[in-house]
XYZ file of C-alpha atoms in Angstrom:
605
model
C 33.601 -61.154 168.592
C 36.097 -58.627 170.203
C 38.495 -59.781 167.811
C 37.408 -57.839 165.029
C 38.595 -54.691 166.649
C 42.083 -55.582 166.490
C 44.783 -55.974 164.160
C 46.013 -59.103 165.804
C 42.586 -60.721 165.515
C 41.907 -59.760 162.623
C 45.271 -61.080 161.371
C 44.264 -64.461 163.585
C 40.998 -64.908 161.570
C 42.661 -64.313 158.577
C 45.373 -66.627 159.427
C 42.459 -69.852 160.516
C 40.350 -68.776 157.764
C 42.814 -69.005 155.345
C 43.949 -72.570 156.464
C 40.336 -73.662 156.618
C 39.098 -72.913 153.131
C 42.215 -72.760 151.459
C 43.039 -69.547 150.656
C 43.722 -65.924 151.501
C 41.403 -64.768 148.930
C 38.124 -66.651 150.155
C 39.475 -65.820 154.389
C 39.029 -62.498 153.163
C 35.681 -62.482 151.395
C 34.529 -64.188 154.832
C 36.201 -61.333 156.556
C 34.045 -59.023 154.403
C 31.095 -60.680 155.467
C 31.440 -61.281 159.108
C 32.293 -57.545 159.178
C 29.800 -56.089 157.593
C 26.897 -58.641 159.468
C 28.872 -57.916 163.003
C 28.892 -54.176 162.648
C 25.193 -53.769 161.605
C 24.204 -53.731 164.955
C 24.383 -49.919 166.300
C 25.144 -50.483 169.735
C 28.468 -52.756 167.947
C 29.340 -50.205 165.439
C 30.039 -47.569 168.501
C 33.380 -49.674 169.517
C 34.856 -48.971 166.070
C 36.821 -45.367 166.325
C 35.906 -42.996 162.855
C 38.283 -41.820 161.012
C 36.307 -38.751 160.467
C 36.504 -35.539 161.782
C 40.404 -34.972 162.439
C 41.225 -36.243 166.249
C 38.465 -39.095 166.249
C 40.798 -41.608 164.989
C 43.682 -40.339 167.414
C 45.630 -43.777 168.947
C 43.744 -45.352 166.574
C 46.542 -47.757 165.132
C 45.591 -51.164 165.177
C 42.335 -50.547 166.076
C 39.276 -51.169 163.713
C 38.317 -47.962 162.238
C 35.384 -46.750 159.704
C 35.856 -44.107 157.182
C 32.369 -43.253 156.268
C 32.235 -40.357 153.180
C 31.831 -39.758 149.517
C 34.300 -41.381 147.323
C 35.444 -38.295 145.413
C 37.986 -40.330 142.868
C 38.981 -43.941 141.755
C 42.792 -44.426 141.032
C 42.596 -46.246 138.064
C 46.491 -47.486 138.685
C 46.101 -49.765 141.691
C 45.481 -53.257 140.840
C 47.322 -55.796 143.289
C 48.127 -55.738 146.710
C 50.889 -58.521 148.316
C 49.383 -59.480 151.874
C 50.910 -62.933 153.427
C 48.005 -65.183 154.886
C 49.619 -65.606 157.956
C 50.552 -62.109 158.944
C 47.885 -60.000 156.320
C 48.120 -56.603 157.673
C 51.962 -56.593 158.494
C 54.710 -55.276 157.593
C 57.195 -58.314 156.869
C 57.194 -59.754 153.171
C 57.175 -63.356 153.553
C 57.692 -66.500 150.853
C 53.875 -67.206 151.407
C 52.609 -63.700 149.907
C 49.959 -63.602 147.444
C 48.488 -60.864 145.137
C 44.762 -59.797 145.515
C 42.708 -57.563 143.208
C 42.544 -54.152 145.093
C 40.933 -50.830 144.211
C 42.716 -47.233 146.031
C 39.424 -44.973 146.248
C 40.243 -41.083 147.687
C 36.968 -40.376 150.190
C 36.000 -37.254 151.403
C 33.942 -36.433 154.293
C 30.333 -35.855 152.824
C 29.839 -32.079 152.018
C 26.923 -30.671 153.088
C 26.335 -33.145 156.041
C 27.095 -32.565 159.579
C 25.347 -35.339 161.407
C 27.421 -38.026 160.198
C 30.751 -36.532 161.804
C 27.988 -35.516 165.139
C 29.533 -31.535 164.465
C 25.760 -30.646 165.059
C 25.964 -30.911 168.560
C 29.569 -28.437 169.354
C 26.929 -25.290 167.578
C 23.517 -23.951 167.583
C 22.130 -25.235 164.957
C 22.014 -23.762 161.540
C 18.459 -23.583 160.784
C 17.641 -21.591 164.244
C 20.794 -18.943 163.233
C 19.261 -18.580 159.661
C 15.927 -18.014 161.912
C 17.208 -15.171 164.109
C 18.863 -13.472 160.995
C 15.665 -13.627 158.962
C 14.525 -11.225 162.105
C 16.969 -8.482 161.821
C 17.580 -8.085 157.794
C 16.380 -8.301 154.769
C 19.985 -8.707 153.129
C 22.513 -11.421 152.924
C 20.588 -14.688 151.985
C 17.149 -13.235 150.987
C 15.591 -13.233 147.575
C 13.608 -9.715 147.507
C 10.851 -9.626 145.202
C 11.944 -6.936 142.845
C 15.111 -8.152 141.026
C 14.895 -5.988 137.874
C 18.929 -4.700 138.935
C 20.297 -7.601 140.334
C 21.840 -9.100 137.117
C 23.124 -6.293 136.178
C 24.470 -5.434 139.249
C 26.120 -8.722 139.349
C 27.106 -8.934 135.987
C 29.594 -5.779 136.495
C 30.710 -7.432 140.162
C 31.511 -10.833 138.297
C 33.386 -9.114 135.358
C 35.168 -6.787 138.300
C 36.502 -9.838 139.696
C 37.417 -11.326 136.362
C 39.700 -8.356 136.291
C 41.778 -9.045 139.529
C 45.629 -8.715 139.380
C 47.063 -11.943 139.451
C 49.201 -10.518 142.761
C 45.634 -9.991 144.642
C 46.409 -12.874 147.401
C 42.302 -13.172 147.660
C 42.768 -14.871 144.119
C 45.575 -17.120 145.101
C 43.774 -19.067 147.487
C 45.189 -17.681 150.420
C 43.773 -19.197 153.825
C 41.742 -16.483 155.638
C 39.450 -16.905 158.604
C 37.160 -14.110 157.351
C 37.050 -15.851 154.262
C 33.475 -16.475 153.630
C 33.469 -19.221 151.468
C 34.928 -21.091 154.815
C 31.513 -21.837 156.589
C 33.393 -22.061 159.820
C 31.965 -23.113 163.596
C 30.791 -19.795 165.160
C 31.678 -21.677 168.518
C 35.342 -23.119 167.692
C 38.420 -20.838 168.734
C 40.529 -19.838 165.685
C 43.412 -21.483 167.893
C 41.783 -24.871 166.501
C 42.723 -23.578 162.675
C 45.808 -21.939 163.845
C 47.191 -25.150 165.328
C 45.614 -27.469 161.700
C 47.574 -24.607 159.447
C 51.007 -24.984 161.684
C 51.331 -28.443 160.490
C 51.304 -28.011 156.958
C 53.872 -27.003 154.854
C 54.138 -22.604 154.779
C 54.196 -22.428 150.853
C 51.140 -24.510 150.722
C 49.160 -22.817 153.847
C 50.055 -19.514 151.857
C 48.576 -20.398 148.619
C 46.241 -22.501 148.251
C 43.456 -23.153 150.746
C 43.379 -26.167 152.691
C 39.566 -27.388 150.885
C 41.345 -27.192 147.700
C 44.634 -29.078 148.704
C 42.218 -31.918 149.656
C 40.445 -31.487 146.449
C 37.031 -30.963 148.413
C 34.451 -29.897 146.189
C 32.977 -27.010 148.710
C 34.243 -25.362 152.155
C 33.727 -27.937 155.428
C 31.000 -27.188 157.581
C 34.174 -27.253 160.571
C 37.289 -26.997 160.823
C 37.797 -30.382 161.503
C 36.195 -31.592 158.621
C 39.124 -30.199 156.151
C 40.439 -33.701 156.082
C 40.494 -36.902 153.597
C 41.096 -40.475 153.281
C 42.971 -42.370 150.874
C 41.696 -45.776 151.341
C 43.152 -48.872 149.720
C 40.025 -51.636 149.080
C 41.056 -55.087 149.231
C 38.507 -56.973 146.864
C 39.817 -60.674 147.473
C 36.726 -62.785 147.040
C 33.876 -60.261 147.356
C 34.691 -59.016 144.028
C 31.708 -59.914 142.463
C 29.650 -57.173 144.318
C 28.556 -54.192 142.471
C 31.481 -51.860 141.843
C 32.247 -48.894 144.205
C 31.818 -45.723 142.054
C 32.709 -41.933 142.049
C 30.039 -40.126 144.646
C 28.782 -43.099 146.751
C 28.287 -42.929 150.590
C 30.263 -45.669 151.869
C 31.515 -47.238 155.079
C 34.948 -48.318 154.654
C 35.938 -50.950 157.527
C 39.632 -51.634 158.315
C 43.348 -50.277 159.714
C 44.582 -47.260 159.601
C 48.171 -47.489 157.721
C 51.059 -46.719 160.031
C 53.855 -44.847 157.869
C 56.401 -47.502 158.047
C 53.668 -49.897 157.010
C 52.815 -47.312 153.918
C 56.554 -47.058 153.079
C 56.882 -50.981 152.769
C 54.005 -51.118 150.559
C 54.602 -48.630 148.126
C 58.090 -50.468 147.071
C 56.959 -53.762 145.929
C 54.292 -52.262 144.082
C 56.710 -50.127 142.571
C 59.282 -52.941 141.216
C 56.364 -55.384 140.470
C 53.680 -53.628 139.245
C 55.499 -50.390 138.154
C 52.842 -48.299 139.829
C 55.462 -45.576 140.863
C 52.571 -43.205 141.754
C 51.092 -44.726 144.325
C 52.441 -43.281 147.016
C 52.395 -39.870 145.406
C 48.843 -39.477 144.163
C 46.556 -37.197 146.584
C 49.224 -36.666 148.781
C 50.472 -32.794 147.757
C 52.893 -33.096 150.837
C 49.981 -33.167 153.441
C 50.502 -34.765 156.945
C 49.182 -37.723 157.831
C 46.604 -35.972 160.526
C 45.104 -34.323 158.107
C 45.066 -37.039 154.883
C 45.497 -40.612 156.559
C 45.615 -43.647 154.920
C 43.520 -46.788 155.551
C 43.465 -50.284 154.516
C 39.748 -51.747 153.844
C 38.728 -55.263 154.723
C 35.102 -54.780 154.337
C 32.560 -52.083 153.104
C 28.738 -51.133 153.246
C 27.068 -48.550 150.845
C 25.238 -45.751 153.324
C 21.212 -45.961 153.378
C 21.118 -48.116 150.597
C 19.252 -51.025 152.270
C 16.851 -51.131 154.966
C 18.976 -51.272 158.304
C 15.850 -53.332 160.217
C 12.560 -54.597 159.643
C 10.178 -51.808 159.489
C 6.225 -52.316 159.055
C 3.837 -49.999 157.402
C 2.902 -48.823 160.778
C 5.966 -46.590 161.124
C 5.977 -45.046 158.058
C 2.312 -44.096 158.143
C 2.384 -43.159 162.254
C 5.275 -40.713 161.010
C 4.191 -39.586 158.179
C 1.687 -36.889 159.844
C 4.327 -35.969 162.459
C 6.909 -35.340 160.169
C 4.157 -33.796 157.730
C 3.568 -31.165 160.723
C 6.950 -30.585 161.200
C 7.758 -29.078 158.088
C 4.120 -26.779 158.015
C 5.705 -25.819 161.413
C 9.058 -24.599 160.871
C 10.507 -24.313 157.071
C 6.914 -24.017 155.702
C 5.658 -21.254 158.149
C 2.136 -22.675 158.453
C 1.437 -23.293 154.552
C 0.346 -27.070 154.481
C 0.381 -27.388 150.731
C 3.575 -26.373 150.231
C 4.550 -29.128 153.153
C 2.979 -32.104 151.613
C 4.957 -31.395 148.770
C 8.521 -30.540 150.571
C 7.757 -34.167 151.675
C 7.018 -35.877 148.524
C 10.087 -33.918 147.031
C 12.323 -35.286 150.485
C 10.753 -38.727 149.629
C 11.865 -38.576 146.079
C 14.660 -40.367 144.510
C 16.240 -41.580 140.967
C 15.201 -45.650 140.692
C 16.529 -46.304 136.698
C 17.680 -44.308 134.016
C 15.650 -45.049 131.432
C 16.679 -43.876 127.701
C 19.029 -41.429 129.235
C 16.147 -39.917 131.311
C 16.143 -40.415 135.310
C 12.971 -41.799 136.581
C 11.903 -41.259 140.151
C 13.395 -37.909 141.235
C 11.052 -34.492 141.739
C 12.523 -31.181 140.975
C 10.419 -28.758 143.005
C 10.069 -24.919 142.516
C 9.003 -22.789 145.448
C 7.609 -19.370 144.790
C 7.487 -16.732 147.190
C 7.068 -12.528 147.741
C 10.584 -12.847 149.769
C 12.695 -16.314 150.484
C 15.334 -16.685 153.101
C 17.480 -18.787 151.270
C 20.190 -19.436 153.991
C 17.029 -20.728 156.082
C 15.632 -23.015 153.439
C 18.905 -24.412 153.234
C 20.028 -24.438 156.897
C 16.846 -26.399 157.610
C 17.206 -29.286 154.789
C 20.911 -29.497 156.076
C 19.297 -30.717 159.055
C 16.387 -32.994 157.639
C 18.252 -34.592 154.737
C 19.722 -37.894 155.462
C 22.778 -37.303 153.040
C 23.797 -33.315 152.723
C 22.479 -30.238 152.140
C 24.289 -27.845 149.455
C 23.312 -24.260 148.694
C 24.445 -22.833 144.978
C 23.704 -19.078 145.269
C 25.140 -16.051 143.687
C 28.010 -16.233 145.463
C 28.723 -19.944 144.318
C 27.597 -19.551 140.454
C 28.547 -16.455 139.786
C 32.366 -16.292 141.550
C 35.300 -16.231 138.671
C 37.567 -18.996 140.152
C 34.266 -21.488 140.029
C 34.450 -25.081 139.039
C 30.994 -26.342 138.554
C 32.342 -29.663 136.800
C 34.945 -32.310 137.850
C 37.605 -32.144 135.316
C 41.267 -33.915 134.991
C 44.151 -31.994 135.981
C 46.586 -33.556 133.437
C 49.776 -31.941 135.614
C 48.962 -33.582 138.703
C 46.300 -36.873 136.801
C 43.811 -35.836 139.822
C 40.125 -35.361 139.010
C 39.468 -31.867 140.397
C 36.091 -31.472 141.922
C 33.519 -29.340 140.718
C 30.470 -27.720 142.731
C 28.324 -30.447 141.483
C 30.137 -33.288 142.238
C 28.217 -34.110 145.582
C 27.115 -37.550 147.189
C 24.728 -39.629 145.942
C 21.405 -38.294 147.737
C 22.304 -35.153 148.389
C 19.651 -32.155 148.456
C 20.561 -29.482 146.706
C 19.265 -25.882 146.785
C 19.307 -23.581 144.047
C 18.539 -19.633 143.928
C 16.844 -19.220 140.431
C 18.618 -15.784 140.304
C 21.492 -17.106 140.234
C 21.360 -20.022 137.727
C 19.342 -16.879 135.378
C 22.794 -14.577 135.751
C 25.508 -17.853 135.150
C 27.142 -18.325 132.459
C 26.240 -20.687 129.715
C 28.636 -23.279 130.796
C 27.056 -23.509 134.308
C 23.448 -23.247 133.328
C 24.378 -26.208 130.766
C 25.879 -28.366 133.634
C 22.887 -27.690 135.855
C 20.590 -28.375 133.517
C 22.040 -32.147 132.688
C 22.203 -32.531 136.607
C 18.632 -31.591 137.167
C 17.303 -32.644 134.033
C 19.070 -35.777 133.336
C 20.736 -36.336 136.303
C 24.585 -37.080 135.078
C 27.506 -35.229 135.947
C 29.530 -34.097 132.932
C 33.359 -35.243 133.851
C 36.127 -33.381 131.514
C 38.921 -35.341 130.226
C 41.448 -33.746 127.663
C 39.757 -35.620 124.863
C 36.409 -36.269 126.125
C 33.512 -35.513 128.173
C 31.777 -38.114 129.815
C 28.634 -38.483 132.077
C 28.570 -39.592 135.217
C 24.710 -40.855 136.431
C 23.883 -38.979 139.718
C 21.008 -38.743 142.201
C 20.229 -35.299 143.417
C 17.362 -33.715 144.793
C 17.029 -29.921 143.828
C 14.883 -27.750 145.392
C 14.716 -24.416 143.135
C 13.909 -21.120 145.360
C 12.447 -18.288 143.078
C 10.662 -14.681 143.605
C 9.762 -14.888 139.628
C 6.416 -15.374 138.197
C 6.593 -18.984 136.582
C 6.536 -17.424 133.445
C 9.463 -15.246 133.585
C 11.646 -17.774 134.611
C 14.809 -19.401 132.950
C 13.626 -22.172 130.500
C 14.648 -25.270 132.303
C 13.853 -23.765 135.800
C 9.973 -23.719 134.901
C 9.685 -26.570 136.299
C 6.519 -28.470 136.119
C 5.914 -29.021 139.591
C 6.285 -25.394 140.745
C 4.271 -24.596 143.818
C 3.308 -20.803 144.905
C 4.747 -19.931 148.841
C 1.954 -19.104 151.291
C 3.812 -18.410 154.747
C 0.364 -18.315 157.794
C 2.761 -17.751 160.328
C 5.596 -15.609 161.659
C 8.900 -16.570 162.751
C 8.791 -15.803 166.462
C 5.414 -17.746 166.225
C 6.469 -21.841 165.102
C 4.554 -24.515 167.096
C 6.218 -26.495 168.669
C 6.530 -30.347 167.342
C 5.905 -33.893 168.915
C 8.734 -34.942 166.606
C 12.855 -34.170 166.804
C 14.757 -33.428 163.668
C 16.727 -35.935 164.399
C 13.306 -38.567 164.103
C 12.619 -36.398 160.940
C 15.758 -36.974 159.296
C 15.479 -41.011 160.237
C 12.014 -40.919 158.659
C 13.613 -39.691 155.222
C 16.717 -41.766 155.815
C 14.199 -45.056 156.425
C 12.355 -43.584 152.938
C 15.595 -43.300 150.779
C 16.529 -47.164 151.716
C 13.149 -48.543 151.072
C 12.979 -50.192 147.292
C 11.230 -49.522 144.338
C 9.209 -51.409 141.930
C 6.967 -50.182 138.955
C 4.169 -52.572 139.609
C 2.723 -56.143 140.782
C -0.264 -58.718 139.238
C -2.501 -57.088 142.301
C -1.489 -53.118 142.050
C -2.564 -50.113 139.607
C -1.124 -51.619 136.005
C 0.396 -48.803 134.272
C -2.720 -48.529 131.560
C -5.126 -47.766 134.441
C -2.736 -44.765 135.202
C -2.134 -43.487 132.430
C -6.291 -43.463 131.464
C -6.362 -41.723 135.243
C -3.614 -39.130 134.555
C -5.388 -38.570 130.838
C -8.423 -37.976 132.423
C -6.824 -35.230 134.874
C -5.451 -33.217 132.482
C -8.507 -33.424 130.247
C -10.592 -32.247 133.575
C -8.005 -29.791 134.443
C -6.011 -28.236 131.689
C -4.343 -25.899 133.061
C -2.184 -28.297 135.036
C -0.513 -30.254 131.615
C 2.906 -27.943 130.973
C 2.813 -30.130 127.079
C 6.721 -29.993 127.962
C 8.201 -31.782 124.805
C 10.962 -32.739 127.898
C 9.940 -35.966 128.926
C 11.843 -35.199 132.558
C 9.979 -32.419 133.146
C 6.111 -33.015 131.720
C 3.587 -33.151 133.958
C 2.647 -36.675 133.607
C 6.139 -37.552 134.048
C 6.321 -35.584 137.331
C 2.823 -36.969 138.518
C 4.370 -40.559 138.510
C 7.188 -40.022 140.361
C 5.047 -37.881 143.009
C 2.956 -40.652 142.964
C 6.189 -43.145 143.923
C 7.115 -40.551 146.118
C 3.729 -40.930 147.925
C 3.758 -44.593 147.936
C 7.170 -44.945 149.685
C 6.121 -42.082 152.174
C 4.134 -44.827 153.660
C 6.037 -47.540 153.307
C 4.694 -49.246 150.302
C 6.813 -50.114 147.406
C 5.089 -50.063 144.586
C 2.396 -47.604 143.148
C -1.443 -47.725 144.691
C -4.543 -46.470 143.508
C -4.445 -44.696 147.047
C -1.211 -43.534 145.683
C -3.020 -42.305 142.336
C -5.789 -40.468 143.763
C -3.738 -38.720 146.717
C -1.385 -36.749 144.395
C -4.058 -35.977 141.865
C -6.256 -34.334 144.579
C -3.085 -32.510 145.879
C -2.123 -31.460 142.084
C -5.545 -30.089 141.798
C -4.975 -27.686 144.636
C -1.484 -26.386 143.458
C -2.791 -25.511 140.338
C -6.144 -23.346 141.775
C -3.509 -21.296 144.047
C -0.996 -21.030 141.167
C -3.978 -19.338 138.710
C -6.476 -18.635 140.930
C -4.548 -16.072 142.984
C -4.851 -12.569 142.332
């Protein structure tokens, strides 16, 4: 067992392997799969050092390493890769060398996600800072209830900006501290930055921030986190598994590359294959500390399937705790609004179906005044994947890039804001989507309506199927809002109870954030011989909206019409307990919830 931590043993099971069943190919596809059985085990996965933040992976050479973060971009030029079976991972080309199908992926850590990289433990956390700043102003991250000015206002401040000299540094990316679309660690010395910029080139430092040298598609949550990974996937054997794709959470097991190893590899790639930009692509003359390189033996998509057996009992003996959590703290006491932040958490795209997503639940929360910093702060902390915010200062800022498009100079896909991991939650202030321009409001609406990601090529636009959760925060009547914001599950913010007066839980956030992690991995299925066919609910949701007709929207949109939403709350529901498949407990629960959101939506005065 302890020789999977090593390069030698790994090299020695390779080597046995290879003699055994005959090749190098199949030693490696049972590489993959001792790897990935052997490190499912938490308590095993510990001994492996992360590559992720900058420092973890320090003396880390030779040692069996894990890169876990969002592929960001697939180098479509890297095909083969020349390993010998008896010495795989070295350096020496011998007369035994073979070529095996391999696949160079550029990973990012996962934006929005601090947990993963355990940065949530060096701060106070950001949910109580949003807390103690919703006590002393009104300003900053607040939606106030009249917003008559605020386009306006922001209109003139966009077009200002639009107007910048070209010499204004701000504009050129320079690297400031104070910057603040850095969202640096209130408790790490600017000594930790200082000594990151001394190691990169000045003219780069000076012009570009470090986030966009890496190609990251928002500011780190730390300092450390202004890293990457260029990882080089060695298929061999396993290469019938599904293909790795742009924006999945992955574990990447295997070696970091030592520089004289990278420098051997690039050449014969070069004269064989005539790949002369391998070396070159991602790199923009950044230092190994901060953009390493790794060679992957063996690979695991993140919450994807159930880690352990889990019975019904712990879904449904956490449900209610993690239920009371929410009314507790984001909520503020209003326990309609929290069964539905839960159904929305629960939520998640199963198929596409006729270029519609099926599963997901956009949710609209309406309130006098919303601390939008807070919302997000706390689903940073609850989400299993990430947690990104897209405010005014996000969607409205003149250097934004709200789509992943191809730089043709450099052939690297630059990220947009929207280009996020598979899972992530993301907020959205309503103001701020209502004040973008067309462009932006176009590319939000295909991510929350259809759920693609629209990736521009020189000739051609494709889309990219995604799996976001969005959470729209609004102080607008329903009816005023921006077309594809009135959503149909929109539910009106009732706030019981103060900030200084929360209740305090019999449940961590960190058993919260599980729950919803245990959720996301549990599968889906439409229905069985013994469960609600889909004719009985459809005759149920008919007979809803005929007893309640205020709740059907009629929105021509299949995505976002009521009956469309109603199923997915209702497989929202169903995997909030642990079931897979749709119930008539399932049914009747979200229909008598439905019912109350729409008497407080038109039955308050």
């Amino acid at each position: 067992m302890d020789r999977i931590y090593s390069q030698p043993g790994i090299n020695a099971i390779i080597r046995e392997k290879a003699a055994e069943l005959g090749s190098a190919a199949a030693a490696l596809s049972y590489v993959h799969r001792h790897l990935r059985e052997a490190l499912s085990s938490a308590e095993v996965a510990t001994a492996v050092h992360d590559v992720f933040p900058i420092g973890a992976s320090q003396d880390s050479v030779g040692k069996l390493c894990r890169c876990r973060g969002m592929i960001q971009e697939v180098d479509p030029s890297v095909a083969l890769y020349r390993a010998s079976p008896n010495n795989f991972l070295g350096a020496e080309t011998t007369d035994d060398a073979v070529m095996l199908e391999a696949l160079q992926v550029y990973v990012i850590p996962v934006p929005g996600n601090a947990h993963f990289y355990g940065i949530q433990d060096q701060q106070q956390t950001g949910y109580q800072q949003a807390q103690g700043a919703a006590t002393c102003t009104e300003g900053g991250g607040f939606l106030p209830a009249d917003t008559s000015d605020l386009g306006r206002n922001s209109g003139l401040d966009r077009k200002r900006r639009e107007r910048t000299p070209m010499g204004d540094q701000t504009h050129q990316g320079e690297w400031n501290s104070e910057d603040p679309d850095v969202e640096r660690d209130p408790k790490q010395s600017r000594y930790e930055g200082d000594k990151l910029l001394g190691t990169l080139p000045a003219h780069s430092a000076a012009n570009v921030p470090l986030h966009h040298q890496l190609n990251l598609p928002h500011p780190p949550l730390c300092w450390t986190l202004h890293t990457a990974c260029v990882v080089t996937v060695i298929y061999g054997g396993s290469a019938e598994e599904e293909p790795l794709r742009l924006n999945d959470v992955v574990d990447f097991f295997g070696f970091i590359d030592e520089p004289s190893i990278v420098e051997h590899s690039c050449g014969p790639y070069a004269e064989v294959e005539d790949f002369e930009n391998f070396d070159a692509w991602h790199t923009e003359q950044l230092p190994p500390g901060v953009l390493p390189r790794m060679t992957c033996l063996s690979w695991q998509r993140v919450y994807c399937q159930p880690d352990r057996p889990l019975c019904h009992f712990y879904f449904e003996s956490k449900r209610p705790l993690v239920l009371q959590h929410l009314k507790n703290t984001v909520c503020k006491g209003d326990s309609l609004l929290a069964e539905y932040i839960l159904l929305h958490l629960c939520a998640r795209v199963i198929t596409q179906e006729g270029g519609m997503p099926v599963g997901d639940l956009p949710l609209r929360v309406e309130g006098d005044i919303v601390n939008l910093d807070m919302w997000s702060a706390y689903m940073r902390e609850v989400a299993p994947v990430g947690e990104v915010l897209l405010d005014l200062s996000k969607l409205t800022s003149s250097s934004l890039r709200v789509t992943s498009s191809l730089d043709e100079k450099s052939n690297i896909l630059r990220a947009g804001v929207l280009q996020l991991a598979n899972g992530t939650h993301v907020t959205l202030d309503s103001r701020a989507v209502a004040i973008a321009s067309s462009g932006v409001q176009d590319a939000i609406f295909s991510a929350v309506h259809k759920q693609v990601l629209q990736l521009e090529y020189p000739y051609q636009k494709l889309e990219l199927p995604i799996d976001l959760s969005f959470l729209v925060l609004s102080t607008t009547k329903l009816t005023d809002e921006i077309g594809f914001l009135q959503l149909a599950v929109s539910v009106r913010w009732l706030p019981e109870l103060t900030t200084e007066a929360a209740i305090s839980n019999d449940i961590s956030v960190d058993e919260v954030r599980d729950y919803f992690a245990q959720v996301r991995r549990l599968p889906r299925r439409f229905e069985r011989e013994d469960d609600i066919s889909t004719t009985q609910l459809s005759d149920k949701l008919l007979a809803f909206s005929q007893s309640e007709p205020r709740w059907n929207n009629h929105d021509s949109f299949i995505h976002n019409n009521s009956f469309a939403m109603a199923a997915s709350m209702m497989r929202a529901y169903a995997a909030s307990v642990g079931r897979e498949v749709i119930t008539n407990e399932s049914v009747g629960f979200v229909l008598a919830l439905e019912g109350q959101r729409v008497a407080r939506c038109y039955d308050e005065t």
